[in-house]
PDB file of C-alpha atoms in Angstrom:
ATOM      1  CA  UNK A  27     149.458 118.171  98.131  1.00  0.00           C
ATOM      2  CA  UNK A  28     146.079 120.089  97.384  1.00  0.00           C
ATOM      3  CA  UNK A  29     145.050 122.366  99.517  1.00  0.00           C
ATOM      4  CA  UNK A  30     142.401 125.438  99.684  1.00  0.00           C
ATOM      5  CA  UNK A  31     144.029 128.984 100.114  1.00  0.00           C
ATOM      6  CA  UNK A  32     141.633 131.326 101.439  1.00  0.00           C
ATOM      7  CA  UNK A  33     142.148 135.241 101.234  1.00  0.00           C
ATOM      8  CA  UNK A  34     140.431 137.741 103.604  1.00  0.00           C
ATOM      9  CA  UNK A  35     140.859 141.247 102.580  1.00  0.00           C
ATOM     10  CA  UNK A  36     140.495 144.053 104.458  1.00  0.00           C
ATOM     11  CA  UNK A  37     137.231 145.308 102.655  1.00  0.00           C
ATOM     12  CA  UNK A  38     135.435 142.108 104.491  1.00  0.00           C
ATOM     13  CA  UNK A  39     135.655 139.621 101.035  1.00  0.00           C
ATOM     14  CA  UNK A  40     136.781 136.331 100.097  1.00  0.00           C
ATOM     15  CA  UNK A  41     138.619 135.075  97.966  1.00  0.00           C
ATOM     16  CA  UNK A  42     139.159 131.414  97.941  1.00  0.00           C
ATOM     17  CA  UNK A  43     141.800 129.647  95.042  1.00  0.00           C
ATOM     18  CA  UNK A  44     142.347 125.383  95.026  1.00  0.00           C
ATOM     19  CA  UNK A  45     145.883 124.517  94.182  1.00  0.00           C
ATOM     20  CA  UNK A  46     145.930 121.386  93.026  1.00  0.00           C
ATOM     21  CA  UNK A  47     142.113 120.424  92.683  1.00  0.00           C
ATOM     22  CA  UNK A  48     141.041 119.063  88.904  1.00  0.00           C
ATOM     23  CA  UNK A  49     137.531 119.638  87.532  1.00  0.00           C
ATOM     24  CA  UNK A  50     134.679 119.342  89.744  1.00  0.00           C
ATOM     25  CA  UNK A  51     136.597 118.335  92.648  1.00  0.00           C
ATOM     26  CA  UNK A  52     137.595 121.480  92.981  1.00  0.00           C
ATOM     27  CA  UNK A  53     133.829 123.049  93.268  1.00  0.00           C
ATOM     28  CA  UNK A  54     132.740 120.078  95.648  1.00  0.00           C
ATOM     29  CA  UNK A  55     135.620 120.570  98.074  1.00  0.00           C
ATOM     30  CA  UNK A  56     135.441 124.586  98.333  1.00  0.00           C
ATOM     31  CA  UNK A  57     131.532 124.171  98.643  1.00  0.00           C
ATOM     32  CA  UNK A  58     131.603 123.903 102.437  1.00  0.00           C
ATOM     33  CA  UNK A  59     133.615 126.987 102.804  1.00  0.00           C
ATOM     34  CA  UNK A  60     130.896 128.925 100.415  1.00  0.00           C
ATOM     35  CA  UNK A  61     128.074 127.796 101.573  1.00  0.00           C
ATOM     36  CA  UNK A  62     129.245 128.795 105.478  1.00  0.00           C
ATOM     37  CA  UNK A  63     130.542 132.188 104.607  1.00  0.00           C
ATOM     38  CA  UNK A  64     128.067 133.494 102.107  1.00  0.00           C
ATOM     39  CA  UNK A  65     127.272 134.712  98.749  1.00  0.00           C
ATOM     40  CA  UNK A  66     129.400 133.946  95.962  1.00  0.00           C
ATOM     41  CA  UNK A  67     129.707 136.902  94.118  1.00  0.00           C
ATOM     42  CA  UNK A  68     132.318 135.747  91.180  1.00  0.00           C
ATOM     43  CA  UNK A  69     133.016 132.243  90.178  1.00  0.00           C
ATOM     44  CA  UNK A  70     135.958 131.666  87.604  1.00  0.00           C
ATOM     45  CA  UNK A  71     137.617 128.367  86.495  1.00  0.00           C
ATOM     46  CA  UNK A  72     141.134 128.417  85.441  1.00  0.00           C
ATOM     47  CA  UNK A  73     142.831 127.285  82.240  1.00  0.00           C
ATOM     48  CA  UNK A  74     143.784 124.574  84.123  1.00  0.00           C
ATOM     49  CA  UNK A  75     140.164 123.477  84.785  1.00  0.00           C
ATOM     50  CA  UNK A  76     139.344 122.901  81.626  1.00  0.00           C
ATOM     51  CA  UNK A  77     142.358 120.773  80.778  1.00  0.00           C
ATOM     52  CA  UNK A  78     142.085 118.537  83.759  1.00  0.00           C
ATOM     53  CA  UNK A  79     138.370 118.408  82.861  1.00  0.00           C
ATOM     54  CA  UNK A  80     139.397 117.356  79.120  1.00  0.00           C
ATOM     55  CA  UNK A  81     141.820 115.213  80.268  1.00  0.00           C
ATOM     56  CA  UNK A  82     139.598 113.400  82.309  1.00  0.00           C
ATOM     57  CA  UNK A  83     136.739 112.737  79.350  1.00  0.00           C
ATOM     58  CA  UNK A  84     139.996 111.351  77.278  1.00  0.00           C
ATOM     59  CA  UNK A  85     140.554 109.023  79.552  1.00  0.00           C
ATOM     60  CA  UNK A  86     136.909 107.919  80.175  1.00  0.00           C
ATOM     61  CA  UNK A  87     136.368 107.651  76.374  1.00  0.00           C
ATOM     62  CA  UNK A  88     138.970 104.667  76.432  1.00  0.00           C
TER      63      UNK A  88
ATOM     64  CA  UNK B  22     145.011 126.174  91.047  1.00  0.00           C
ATOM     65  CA  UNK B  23     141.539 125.130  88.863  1.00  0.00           C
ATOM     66  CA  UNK B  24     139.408 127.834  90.064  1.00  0.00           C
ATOM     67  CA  UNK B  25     139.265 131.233  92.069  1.00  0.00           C
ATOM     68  CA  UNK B  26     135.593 131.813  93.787  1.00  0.00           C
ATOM     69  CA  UNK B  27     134.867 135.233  95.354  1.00  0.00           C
ATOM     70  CA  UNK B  28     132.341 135.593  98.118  1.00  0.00           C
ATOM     71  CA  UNK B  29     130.397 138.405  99.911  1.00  0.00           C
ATOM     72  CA  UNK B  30     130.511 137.680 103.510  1.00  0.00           C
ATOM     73  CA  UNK B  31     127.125 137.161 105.900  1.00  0.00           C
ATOM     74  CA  UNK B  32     126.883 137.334 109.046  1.00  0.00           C
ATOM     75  CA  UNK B  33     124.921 133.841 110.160  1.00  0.00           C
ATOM     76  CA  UNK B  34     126.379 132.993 113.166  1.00  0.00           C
ATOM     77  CA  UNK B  35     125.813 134.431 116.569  1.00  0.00           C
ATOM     78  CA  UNK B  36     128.724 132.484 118.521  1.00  0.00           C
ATOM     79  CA  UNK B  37     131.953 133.544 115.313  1.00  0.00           C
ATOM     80  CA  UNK B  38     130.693 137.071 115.551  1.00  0.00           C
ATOM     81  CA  UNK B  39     130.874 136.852 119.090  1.00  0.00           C
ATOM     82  CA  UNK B  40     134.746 135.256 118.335  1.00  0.00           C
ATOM     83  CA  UNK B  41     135.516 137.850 115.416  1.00  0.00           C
ATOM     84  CA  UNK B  42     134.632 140.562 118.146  1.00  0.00           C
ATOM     85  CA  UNK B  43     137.222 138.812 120.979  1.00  0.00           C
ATOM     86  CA  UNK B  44     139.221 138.719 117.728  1.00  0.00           C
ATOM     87  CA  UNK B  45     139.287 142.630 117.441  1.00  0.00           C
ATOM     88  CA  UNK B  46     139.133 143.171 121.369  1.00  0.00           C
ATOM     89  CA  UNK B  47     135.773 144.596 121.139  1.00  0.00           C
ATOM     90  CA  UNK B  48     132.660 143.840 123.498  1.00  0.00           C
ATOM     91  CA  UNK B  49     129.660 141.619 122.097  1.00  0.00           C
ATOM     92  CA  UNK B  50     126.936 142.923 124.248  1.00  0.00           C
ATOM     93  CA  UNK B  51     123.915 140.434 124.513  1.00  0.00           C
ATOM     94  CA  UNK B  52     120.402 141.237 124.451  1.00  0.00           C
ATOM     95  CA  UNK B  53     121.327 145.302 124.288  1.00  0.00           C
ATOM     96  CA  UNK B  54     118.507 146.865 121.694  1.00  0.00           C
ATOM     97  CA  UNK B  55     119.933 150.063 121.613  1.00  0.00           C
ATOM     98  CA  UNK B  56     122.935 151.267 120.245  1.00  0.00           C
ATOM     99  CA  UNK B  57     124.247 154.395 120.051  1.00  0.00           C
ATOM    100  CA  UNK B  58     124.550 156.575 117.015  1.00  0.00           C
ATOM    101  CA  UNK B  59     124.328 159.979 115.885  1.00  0.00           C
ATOM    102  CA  UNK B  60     120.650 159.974 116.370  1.00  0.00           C
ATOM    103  CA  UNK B  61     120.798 158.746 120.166  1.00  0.00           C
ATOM    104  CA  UNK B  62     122.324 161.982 120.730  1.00  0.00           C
ATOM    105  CA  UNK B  63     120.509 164.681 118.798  1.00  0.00           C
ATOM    106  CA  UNK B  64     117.130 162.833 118.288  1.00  0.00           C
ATOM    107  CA  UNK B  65     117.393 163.579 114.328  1.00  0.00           C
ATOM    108  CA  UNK B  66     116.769 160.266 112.089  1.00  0.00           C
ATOM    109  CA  UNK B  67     118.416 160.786 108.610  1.00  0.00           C
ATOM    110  CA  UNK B  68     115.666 160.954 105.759  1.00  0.00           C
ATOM    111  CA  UNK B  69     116.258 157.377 104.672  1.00  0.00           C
ATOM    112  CA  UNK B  70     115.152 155.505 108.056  1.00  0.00           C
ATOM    113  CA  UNK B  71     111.971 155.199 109.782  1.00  0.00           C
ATOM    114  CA  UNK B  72     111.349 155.931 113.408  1.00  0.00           C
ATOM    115  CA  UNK B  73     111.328 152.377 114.313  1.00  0.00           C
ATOM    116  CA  UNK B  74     114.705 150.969 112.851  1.00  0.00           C
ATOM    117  CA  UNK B  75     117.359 153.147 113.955  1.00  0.00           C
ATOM    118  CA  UNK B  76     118.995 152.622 117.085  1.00  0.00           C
ATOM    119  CA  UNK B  77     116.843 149.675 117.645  1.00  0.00           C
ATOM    120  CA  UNK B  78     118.495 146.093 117.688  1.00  0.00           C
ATOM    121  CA  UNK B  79     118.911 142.764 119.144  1.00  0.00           C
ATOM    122  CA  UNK B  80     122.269 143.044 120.077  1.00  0.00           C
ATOM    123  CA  UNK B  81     125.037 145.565 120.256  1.00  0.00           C
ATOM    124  CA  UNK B  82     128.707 145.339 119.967  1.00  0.00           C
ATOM    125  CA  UNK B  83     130.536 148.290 121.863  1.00  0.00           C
ATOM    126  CA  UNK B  84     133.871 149.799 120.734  1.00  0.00           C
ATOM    127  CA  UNK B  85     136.648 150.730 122.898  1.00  0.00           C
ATOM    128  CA  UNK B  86     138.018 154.015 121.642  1.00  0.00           C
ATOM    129  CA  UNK B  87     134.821 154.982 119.627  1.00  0.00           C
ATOM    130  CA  UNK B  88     131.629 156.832 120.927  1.00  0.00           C
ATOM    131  CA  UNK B  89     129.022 154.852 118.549  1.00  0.00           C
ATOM    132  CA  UNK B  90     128.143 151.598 119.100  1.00  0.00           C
ATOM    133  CA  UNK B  91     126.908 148.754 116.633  1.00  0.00           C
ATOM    134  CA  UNK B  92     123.560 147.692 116.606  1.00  0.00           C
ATOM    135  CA  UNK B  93     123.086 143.750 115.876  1.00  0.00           C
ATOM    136  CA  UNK B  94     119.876 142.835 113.966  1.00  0.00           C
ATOM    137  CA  UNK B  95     118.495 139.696 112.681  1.00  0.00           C
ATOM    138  CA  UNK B  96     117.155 139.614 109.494  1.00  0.00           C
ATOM    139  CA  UNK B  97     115.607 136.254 108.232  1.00  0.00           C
ATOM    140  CA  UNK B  98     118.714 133.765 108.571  1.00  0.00           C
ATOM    141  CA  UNK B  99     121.345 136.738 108.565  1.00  0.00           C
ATOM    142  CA  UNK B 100     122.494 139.500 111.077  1.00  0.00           C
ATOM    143  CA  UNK B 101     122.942 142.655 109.504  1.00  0.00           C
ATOM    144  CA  UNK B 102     125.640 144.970 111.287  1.00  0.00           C
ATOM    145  CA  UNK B 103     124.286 148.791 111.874  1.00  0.00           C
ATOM    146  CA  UNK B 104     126.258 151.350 112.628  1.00  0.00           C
ATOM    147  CA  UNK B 105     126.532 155.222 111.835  1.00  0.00           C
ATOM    148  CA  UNK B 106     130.080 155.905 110.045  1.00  0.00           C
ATOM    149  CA  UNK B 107     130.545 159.206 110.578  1.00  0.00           C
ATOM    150  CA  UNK B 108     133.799 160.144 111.621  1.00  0.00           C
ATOM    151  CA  UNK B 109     133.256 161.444 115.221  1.00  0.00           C
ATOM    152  CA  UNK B 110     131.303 158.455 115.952  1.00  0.00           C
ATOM    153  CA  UNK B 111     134.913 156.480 115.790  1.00  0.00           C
ATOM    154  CA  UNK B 112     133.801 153.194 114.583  1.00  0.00           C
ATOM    155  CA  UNK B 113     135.207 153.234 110.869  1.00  0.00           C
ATOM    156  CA  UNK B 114     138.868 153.789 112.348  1.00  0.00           C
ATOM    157  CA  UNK B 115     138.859 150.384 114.115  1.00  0.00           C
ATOM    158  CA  UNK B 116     136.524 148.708 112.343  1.00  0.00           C
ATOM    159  CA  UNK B 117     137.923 149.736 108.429  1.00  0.00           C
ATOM    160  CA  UNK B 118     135.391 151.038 105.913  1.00  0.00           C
ATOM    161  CA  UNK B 119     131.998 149.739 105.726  1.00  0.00           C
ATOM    162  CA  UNK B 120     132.957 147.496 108.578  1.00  0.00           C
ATOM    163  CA  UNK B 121     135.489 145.417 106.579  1.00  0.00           C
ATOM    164  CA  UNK B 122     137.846 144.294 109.301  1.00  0.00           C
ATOM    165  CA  UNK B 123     135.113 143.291 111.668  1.00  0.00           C
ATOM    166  CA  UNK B 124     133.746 141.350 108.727  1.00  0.00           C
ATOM    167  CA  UNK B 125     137.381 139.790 108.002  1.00  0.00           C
ATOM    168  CA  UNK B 126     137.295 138.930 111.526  1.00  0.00           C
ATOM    169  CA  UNK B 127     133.858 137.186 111.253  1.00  0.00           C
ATOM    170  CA  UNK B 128     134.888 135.307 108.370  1.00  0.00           C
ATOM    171  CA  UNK B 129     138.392 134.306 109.345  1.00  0.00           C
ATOM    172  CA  UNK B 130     136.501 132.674 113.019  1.00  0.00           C
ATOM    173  CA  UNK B 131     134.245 131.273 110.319  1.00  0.00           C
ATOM    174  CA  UNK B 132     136.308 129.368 108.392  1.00  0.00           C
ATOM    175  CA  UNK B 133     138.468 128.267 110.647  1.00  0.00           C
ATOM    176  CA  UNK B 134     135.808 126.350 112.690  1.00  0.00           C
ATOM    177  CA  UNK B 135     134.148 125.088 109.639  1.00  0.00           C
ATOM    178  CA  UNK B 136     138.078 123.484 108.428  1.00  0.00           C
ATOM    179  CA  UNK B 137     138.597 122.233 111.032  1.00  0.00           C
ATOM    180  CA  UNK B 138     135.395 120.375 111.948  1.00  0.00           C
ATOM    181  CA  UNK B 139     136.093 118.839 108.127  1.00  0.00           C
ATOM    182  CA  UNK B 140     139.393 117.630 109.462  1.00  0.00           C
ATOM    183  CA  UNK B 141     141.682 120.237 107.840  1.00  0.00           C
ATOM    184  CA  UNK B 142     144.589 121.769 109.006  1.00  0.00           C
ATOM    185  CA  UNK B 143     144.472 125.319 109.281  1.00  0.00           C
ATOM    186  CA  UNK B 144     147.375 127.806 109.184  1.00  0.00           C
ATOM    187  CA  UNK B 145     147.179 131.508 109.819  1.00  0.00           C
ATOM    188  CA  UNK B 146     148.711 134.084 107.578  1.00  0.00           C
ATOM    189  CA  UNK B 147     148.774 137.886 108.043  1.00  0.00           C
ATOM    190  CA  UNK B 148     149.916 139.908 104.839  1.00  0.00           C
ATOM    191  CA  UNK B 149     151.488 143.374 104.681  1.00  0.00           C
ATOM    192  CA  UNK B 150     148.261 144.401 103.256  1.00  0.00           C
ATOM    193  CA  UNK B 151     145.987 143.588 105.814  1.00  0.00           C
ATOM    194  CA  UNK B 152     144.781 140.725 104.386  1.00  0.00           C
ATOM    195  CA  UNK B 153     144.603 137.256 105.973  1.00  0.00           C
ATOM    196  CA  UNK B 154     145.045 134.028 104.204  1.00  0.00           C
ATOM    197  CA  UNK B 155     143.881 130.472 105.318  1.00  0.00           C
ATOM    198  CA  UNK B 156     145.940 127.768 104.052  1.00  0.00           C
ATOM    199  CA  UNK B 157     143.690 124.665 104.959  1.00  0.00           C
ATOM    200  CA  UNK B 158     145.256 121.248 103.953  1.00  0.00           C
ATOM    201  CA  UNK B 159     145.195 117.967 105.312  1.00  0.00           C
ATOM    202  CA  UNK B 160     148.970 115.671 106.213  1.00  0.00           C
ATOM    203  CA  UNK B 161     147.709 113.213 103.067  1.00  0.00           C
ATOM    204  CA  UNK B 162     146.343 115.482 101.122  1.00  0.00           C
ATOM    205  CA  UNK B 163     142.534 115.993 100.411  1.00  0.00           C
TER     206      UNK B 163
END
């Protein structure tokens, strides 16, 4: 199931991380959250981004 | 997980800092322009503010257990949080350093209105650490 884990530390930041979410899925359905809360101060995809990302251009290409 | 985002928290709305503040059992006083700090009570304004700004606000959140106050001040679209952390004052015990835990609490009230008017399920989880973690899903998935 995907789902959006959210992290408040105690220092008043966010961290949010997308289990489950390929590509840009995963930006579209965390946008809500960022755009409510505030300024996104680091942005990093995963290794797994960029093979679900790759993946889905292989399969497009056939 | 396909990608970790890290956000700085604003302060936007009026009505979840008025929640993160029930949160934290403190008292969102509306429409108070003064709050108190360490120049309500000896009349000296550190070098870096003018006369006009400090002390002045739109709204004040009081403290139980501290002697300083916060002053709540909109900026543009944002409310910046003002508040003297020196010790005596009391506020940086409750509300953490730099005002972190009030800000946890404004973001945590945040989020959890904003999931759940998307339709999300939202479940609550404190950590040892402090920290609090959202888990926001939906019974078929998103």
């Amino acid at each position: 199931m995907k789902a959006i884990r959210l992290t408040f530390d105690v220092n008043g930041e966010l961290m949010i991380e997308m289990p489950g979410f390929a590509g840009k899925a995963c930006h579209e359905a965390s946008q809500f959250i960022e755009k409510a809360l505030g300024e996104v101060a680091i942005k990093k995809p995963t290794a797994q981004y960029y093979q679900r990302e790759a993946s889905e251009r292989l399969k497009q290409s056939h | 997980m396909s990608h970790i985002t890290e956000i700085k928290i604003k302060v936007t709305d009026l009505g979840v800092l008025k929640a993160a503040c029930k949160r934290m059992n403190l008292v969102f006083s509306e429409g108070q322009k003064n709050y108190v700090w360490y120049g309500s009570s000896t009349g000296r304004i550190p070098e870096d503010m003018t006369l006009e700004s400090p002390g002045v606000c739109d709204h004040a959140i009081i403290v139980p257990g501290a002697t300083y106050e916060v002053g709540v001040r909109k900026h543009e679209k944002e409310y910046q949080l003002l508040w003297d952390h020196w010790q005596g004052g009391g506020l940086e015990k409750i509300l953490g350093e730099n005002a972190g835990l009030l800000m946890q609490a404004y973001g945590i009230e945040k989020a959890k209105r904003e999931a759940r008017r998307k339709g999300y399920l939202v479940q609550e989880i404190k950590q040892d650490s402090g920290a609090v973690v959202l888990n926001l899903s939906t019974a078929g998935g998103v």
